[in-house]
Short mmCIF file of C-alpha atoms in Angstrom, two decimals:
data_model
loop_
_atom_site.label_atom_id
_atom_site.label_comp_id
_atom_site.label_asym_id
_atom_site.label_seq_id
_atom_site.Cartn_x
_atom_site.Cartn_y
_atom_site.Cartn_z
CA MET A 8 95.68 124.51 122.57
CA PRO A 9 98.04 121.83 123.92
CA LEU A 10 101.70 122.17 122.98
CA GLU A 11 103.56 118.85 123.19
CA LEU A 12 107.31 118.33 123.38
CA VAL A 13 108.09 115.61 120.81
CA ASP A 14 111.89 115.50 120.90
CA ASP A 15 114.05 117.35 123.42
CA CYS A 16 116.92 117.40 120.93
CA ARG A 17 118.11 120.95 121.71
CA LEU A 18 119.57 121.55 118.26
CA ALA A 19 121.64 124.63 117.58
CA LEU A 20 119.53 125.24 114.47
CA GLY A 21 116.56 122.91 114.03
CA GLU A 22 114.83 123.44 110.69
CA GLY A 23 113.16 121.93 107.64
CA VAL A 24 110.44 119.76 109.18
CA VAL A 25 108.62 117.60 106.58
CA TRP A 26 106.01 114.86 106.96
CA ASP A 27 106.32 111.92 104.53
CA HIS A 28 102.67 110.84 104.36
CA LYS A 29 103.41 107.73 102.30
CA ALA A 30 105.95 106.28 104.75
CA GLN A 31 104.40 108.00 107.81
CA LEU A 32 107.78 109.43 108.73
CA LEU A 33 108.71 112.85 110.09
CA TYR A 34 111.98 114.40 108.92
CA TRP A 35 113.74 117.48 110.23
CA ILE A 36 117.30 118.77 110.19
CA GLY A 37 119.95 120.39 112.32
CA ILE A 38 121.73 122.86 110.07
CA GLU A 39 124.69 123.80 112.26
CA ASP A 40 124.33 120.41 113.97
CA ARG A 41 124.92 118.73 110.57
CA GLN A 42 122.32 116.03 110.89
CA VAL A 43 119.01 114.68 109.63
CA ARG A 44 116.53 113.31 112.17
CA VAL A 45 113.79 110.81 111.33
CA LEU A 46 110.86 109.92 113.59
CA GLY A 47 108.79 106.83 112.85
CA PRO A 48 105.03 106.44 113.25
CA GLY A 49 105.40 104.73 116.61
CA GLY A 50 107.33 107.62 118.14
CA GLY A 51 110.24 106.75 120.40
CA ALA A 52 113.80 107.87 119.80
CA PRO A 53 114.43 109.34 116.35
CA LEU A 54 116.99 108.00 113.91
CA VAL A 55 119.87 110.49 113.70
CA LEU A 56 121.90 110.63 110.47
CA PRO A 57 125.13 112.64 110.82
CA LEU A 58 126.40 114.65 107.85
CA ASP A 59 129.73 116.25 106.96
CA THR A 60 127.97 119.31 105.55
CA ARG A 61 125.27 121.79 106.59
CA PRO A 62 121.82 120.78 105.30
CA GLY A 63 119.37 123.55 104.47
CA THR A 64 116.22 121.63 103.62
CA LEU A 65 115.01 118.25 102.37
CA ALA A 66 112.27 116.55 100.36
CA PRO A 67 111.24 112.87 100.35
CA TYR A 68 112.14 110.97 97.19
CA ARG A 69 111.72 107.19 97.02
CA ASP A 70 113.36 103.94 98.15
CA GLY A 71 114.31 105.41 101.52
CA ARG A 72 116.15 108.35 99.99
CA VAL A 73 115.66 112.08 100.46
CA LEU A 74 116.86 115.05 98.47
CA LEU A 75 118.93 117.50 100.50
CA ALA A 76 119.96 121.06 99.73
CA VAL A 77 123.36 121.46 101.39
CA GLU A 78 126.34 123.83 101.28
CA GLN A 79 127.61 122.45 98.00
CA GLY A 80 124.28 122.06 96.21
CA PHE A 81 121.71 119.31 95.84
CA VAL A 82 122.49 115.76 97.01
CA LEU A 83 120.62 112.50 97.58
CA LEU A 84 120.83 110.95 101.04
CA ASP A 85 120.32 107.21 101.48
CA THR A 86 118.73 107.01 104.94
CA ALA A 87 119.69 103.33 105.26
CA THR A 88 123.42 103.82 104.70
CA GLY A 89 124.00 107.55 105.18
CA ALA A 90 125.64 107.75 101.74
CA LEU A 91 125.42 111.00 99.77
CA GLU A 92 125.18 111.23 95.99
CA THR A 93 125.69 114.55 94.21
CA VAL A 94 122.75 115.64 92.04
CA ALA A 95 123.78 119.18 91.04
CA PRO A 96 126.36 121.63 92.43
CA VAL A 97 125.27 125.12 93.44
CA GLU A 98 127.74 127.99 93.95
CA ALA A 99 130.60 125.53 94.47
CA ASP A 100 133.06 128.40 93.98
CA GLN A 101 131.54 130.42 96.87
CA PRO A 102 132.47 128.71 100.18
CA GLY A 103 131.00 131.56 102.23
CA ARG A 104 127.45 130.62 101.23
CA ARG A 105 125.07 127.71 101.85
CA MET A 106 121.64 126.59 100.73
CA ASN A 107 118.68 127.31 103.00
CA ASP A 108 114.96 126.52 103.13
CA GLY A 109 113.03 125.05 100.20
CA LYS A 110 110.24 122.76 98.97
CA CYS A 111 109.23 120.86 95.87
CA ASP A 112 106.97 122.68 93.45
CA PRO A 113 103.76 121.23 91.94
CA TYR A 114 105.87 119.60 89.21
CA GLY A 115 108.15 117.82 91.67
CA ARG A 116 111.13 120.15 91.24
CA MET A 117 112.99 121.38 94.32
CA VAL A 118 113.10 125.14 94.85
CA ALA A 119 115.62 126.54 97.35
CA GLY A 120 117.85 129.57 97.74
CA THR A 121 121.29 130.38 99.10
CA MET A 122 122.50 132.75 101.80
CA THR A 123 125.79 134.01 103.19
CA LEU A 124 127.17 132.35 106.29
CA ASP A 125 128.26 135.62 107.88
CA GLU A 126 127.05 139.19 108.22
CA PRO A 127 126.58 141.47 106.39
CA ARG A 128 124.14 139.54 104.22
CA VAL A 129 124.67 139.65 100.48
CA GLY A 130 121.72 138.89 98.26
CA GLY A 131 121.70 135.65 96.30
CA PRO A 132 119.44 133.65 93.99
CA LEU A 133 116.43 131.46 94.51
CA TYR A 134 117.07 128.28 92.47
CA ARG A 135 114.97 125.54 90.92
CA LEU A 136 116.48 122.11 90.32
CA GLU A 137 115.68 121.07 86.76
CA TYR A 138 116.76 118.35 84.35
CA ARG A 139 117.93 118.99 80.79
CA PRO A 140 116.75 116.76 77.94
CA ASP A 141 120.11 114.95 78.07
CA GLY A 142 119.38 113.84 81.65
CA THR A 143 121.82 116.15 83.44
CA ALA A 144 120.60 118.25 86.37
CA GLU A 145 121.17 121.96 86.85
CA ALA A 146 120.14 124.67 89.29
CA VAL A 147 118.28 127.37 87.36
CA VAL A 148 117.94 130.89 88.80
CA LEU A 149 114.33 131.90 89.51
CA ARG A 150 114.99 135.27 91.13
CA GLU A 151 118.01 137.20 92.37
CA GLY A 152 118.52 139.29 95.49
CA MET A 153 117.26 137.01 98.29
CA LEU A 154 119.00 137.84 101.59
CA ILE A 155 117.75 134.87 103.64
CA PRO A 156 115.45 132.77 101.42
CA ASN A 157 113.08 130.87 103.67
CA GLY A 158 109.55 129.43 103.80
CA LEU A 159 107.63 128.85 100.61
CA ASP A 160 104.53 127.04 99.36
CA TRP A 161 102.14 126.97 96.41
CA PRO A 162 98.43 127.72 97.00
CA GLU A 163 97.87 126.90 93.31
CA PRO A 164 100.25 125.48 90.72
CA ASP A 165 100.73 128.95 89.22
CA ARG A 166 101.15 130.90 92.48
CA LEU A 167 104.03 130.87 94.99
CA TRP A 168 104.26 132.33 98.49
CA HIS A 169 107.88 133.02 99.43
CA ILE A 170 109.53 134.47 102.54
CA ASP A 171 112.78 136.43 102.55
CA SER A 172 113.63 136.72 106.24
CA GLY A 173 116.42 139.20 105.50
CA SER A 174 113.96 141.74 104.15
CA ARG A 175 111.18 140.57 106.51
CA SER A 176 108.86 140.00 103.57
CA ILE A 177 106.10 137.50 102.74
CA ARG A 178 105.30 137.84 99.05
CA LEU A 179 103.03 136.14 96.53
CA PHE A 180 104.39 135.57 93.01
CA ASP A 181 102.97 134.30 89.78
CA TYR A 182 104.76 130.99 89.28
CA PRO A 183 105.53 130.00 85.69
CA GLU A 184 106.11 126.37 84.81
CA HIS A 185 109.21 127.58 82.96
CA GLY A 186 111.25 130.75 83.33
CA PRO A 187 112.01 133.17 86.18
CA LEU A 188 109.73 134.84 88.71
CA ALA A 189 108.46 138.30 87.89
CA ASP A 190 107.72 140.98 90.49
CA PRO A 191 105.43 139.98 93.38
CA VAL A 192 101.70 140.42 93.00
CA ARG A 193 101.07 140.82 96.75
CA THR A 194 103.11 141.58 99.88
CA LEU A 195 101.64 140.95 103.32
CA ASP A 196 101.89 143.67 105.97
CA ILE A 197 103.49 142.10 109.07
CA SER A 198 104.82 145.32 110.56
CA GLU A 199 102.77 144.85 113.75
CA LEU A 200 104.04 141.29 114.39
CA SER A 201 107.15 140.56 116.46
CA GLY A 202 110.02 138.51 115.08
CA ASP A 203 111.09 137.74 111.52
CA PRO A 204 109.13 135.36 109.27
CA ASP A 205 111.01 132.10 108.74
CA GLY A 206 109.63 128.70 107.67
CA MET A 207 106.01 128.32 106.61
CA THR A 208 103.35 125.92 105.38
CA LEU A 209 99.84 126.22 103.99
CA ASP A 210 96.74 124.57 105.39
CA ALA A 211 93.93 123.05 103.33
CA GLU A 212 92.09 126.39 103.28
CA GLY A 213 95.10 128.26 101.87
CA ASN A 214 96.02 130.07 105.10
CA LEU A 215 99.70 130.62 105.87
CA TRP A 216 101.23 129.15 109.04
CA VAL A 217 104.46 131.06 109.58
CA ALA A 218 107.23 130.45 112.12
CA PHE A 219 108.48 133.76 113.52
CA TRP A 220 112.16 133.73 114.45
CA GLY A 221 112.59 135.87 117.54
CA GLY A 222 108.83 136.02 117.96
CA SER A 223 108.30 132.86 120.08
CA ALA A 224 105.36 131.90 117.90
CA VAL A 225 103.85 130.32 114.83
CA ARG A 226 101.16 132.60 113.44
CA CYS A 227 98.35 131.77 111.04
CA LEU A 228 97.69 134.49 108.46
CA SER A 229 94.95 134.66 105.86
CA PRO A 230 96.05 135.16 102.23
CA GLU A 231 95.15 138.84 102.76
CA GLY A 232 97.41 139.08 105.82
CA LYS A 233 94.81 138.97 108.61
CA LEU A 234 96.09 137.35 111.82
CA LEU A 235 93.84 134.36 112.48
CA GLU A 236 95.62 132.40 115.20
CA THR A 237 98.81 132.34 117.28
CA VAL A 238 100.65 129.32 118.67
CA GLU A 239 103.02 130.44 121.40
CA LEU A 240 106.31 128.62 122.01
CA PRO A 241 108.45 128.58 125.18
CA THR A 242 111.51 129.72 123.24
CA GLY A 243 112.20 132.59 120.92
CA LYS A 244 113.88 131.12 117.83
CA VAL A 245 110.99 129.40 116.06
CA SER A 246 112.24 128.23 112.69
CA SER A 247 109.86 126.02 110.67
CA CYS A 248 106.52 124.21 110.75
CA ALA A 249 104.64 121.54 108.82
CA PHE A 250 101.42 119.59 109.16
CA GLY A 251 101.73 115.84 109.69
CA GLY A 252 100.19 112.81 111.28
CA PRO A 253 97.82 110.29 109.65
CA ASP A 254 95.18 112.93 108.91
CA LEU A 255 97.56 115.93 108.55
CA SER A 256 96.05 117.62 111.61
CA ASP A 257 99.19 117.86 113.78
CA LEU A 258 101.36 120.96 113.44
CA TYR A 259 105.04 120.13 113.97
CA ILE A 260 107.34 123.01 114.90
CA THR A 261 111.14 123.24 114.98
CA THR A 262 113.15 125.66 117.07
CA ALA A 263 116.78 126.73 117.41
CA GLY A 264 119.23 128.01 119.97
CA GLY A 265 119.85 124.79 121.89
CA GLY A 266 123.14 124.04 123.58
CA PRO A 267 125.05 124.83 126.78
CA GLY A 268 123.42 127.62 128.76
CA ALA A 269 120.37 127.82 126.50
CA ASP A 270 116.75 127.98 127.57
CA PRO A 271 115.43 124.47 128.34
CA GLY A 272 113.01 124.48 125.40
CA ALA A 273 115.37 125.88 122.78
CA GLY A 274 116.23 123.71 119.79
CA SER A 275 113.55 121.09 120.44
CA LEU A 276 110.72 119.74 118.29
CA TYR A 277 107.11 120.44 119.25
CA ARG A 278 103.63 119.37 118.12
CA VAL A 279 100.20 120.95 118.39
CA PRO A 280 97.45 118.39 117.60
CA GLY A 281 94.09 119.10 116.05
CA LEU A 282 94.55 122.68 114.88
CA THR A 283 93.30 122.24 111.33
CA THR A 284 94.09 120.13 108.28
CA GLY A 285 97.24 120.67 106.29
CA ARG A 286 98.32 119.74 102.78
CA PRO A 287 100.50 116.74 101.98
CA ALA A 288 104.15 117.43 101.25
CA ARG A 289 105.27 117.18 97.64
CA TYR A 290 107.87 114.59 96.71
CA TRP A 291 110.90 115.24 94.59
CA ALA A 292 110.26 113.80 91.12
CA GLY A 293 113.93 113.27 90.24
CA PRO A 294 114.70 113.03 86.51
CA ALA A 295 110.97 112.61 85.88
CA GLY A 296 110.66 116.33 86.67
CA SER A 297 112.56 117.28 83.52
CA VAL A 298 111.99 120.44 81.52
#
């Protein structure tokens, strides 16, 4: 399968790739690089939006804005002006933590967790951004004890796959429309696979495409955990993946570890065309996603 270099950006920590199928735009972030990158449908050089905070993940919203999960919580980024607007603070009294990977749920609410900046890792919550009846936003705890909350996706509205890289786990949960997550209903056995599971996405058949940090690969797993396919990368720190393109058949892959003295392919963005068909990304609903 052909692996194409899309952007030789060599980010220190490339992450959070998302395809906006309405605008035909590709977004991804540099966490330690403190930037959002946007690639238009015609290719060429991406738009680079610098930030004064570490982004963890993003979701398209509307009117050229995206929702970001950053160190201080959830914010709206205006991609035309670069302006940030606070939506809801998260752990503002804990400067040693930041938000990490996340996605919007089937109701348009962003779900993302937090992690410590330094070792040793201390477990933290997985949050869901909700709106109260009075119109104010808050981050509601879904589950405690996540060491490095990472990839997640919903095969059905009432089921959630979630990765905790710190415990090297890929678990399936019942997902209630309201209230916290209970114990997982399934845990995949990845003991024979190299690297730690990181970002992930689902294809149209419900298979999991998982980026393996330290494993130089994105691997496709069945919902039962069977290894179906492997996409090898020329660098070890593979961080996230998402399907995009006009027919959602291109797999975009972010990597990390770029910078002085790094491997030439580290930190760049890659694409593998024609693997299979993915699912469209969910958009943040904003106040419409109230509880």
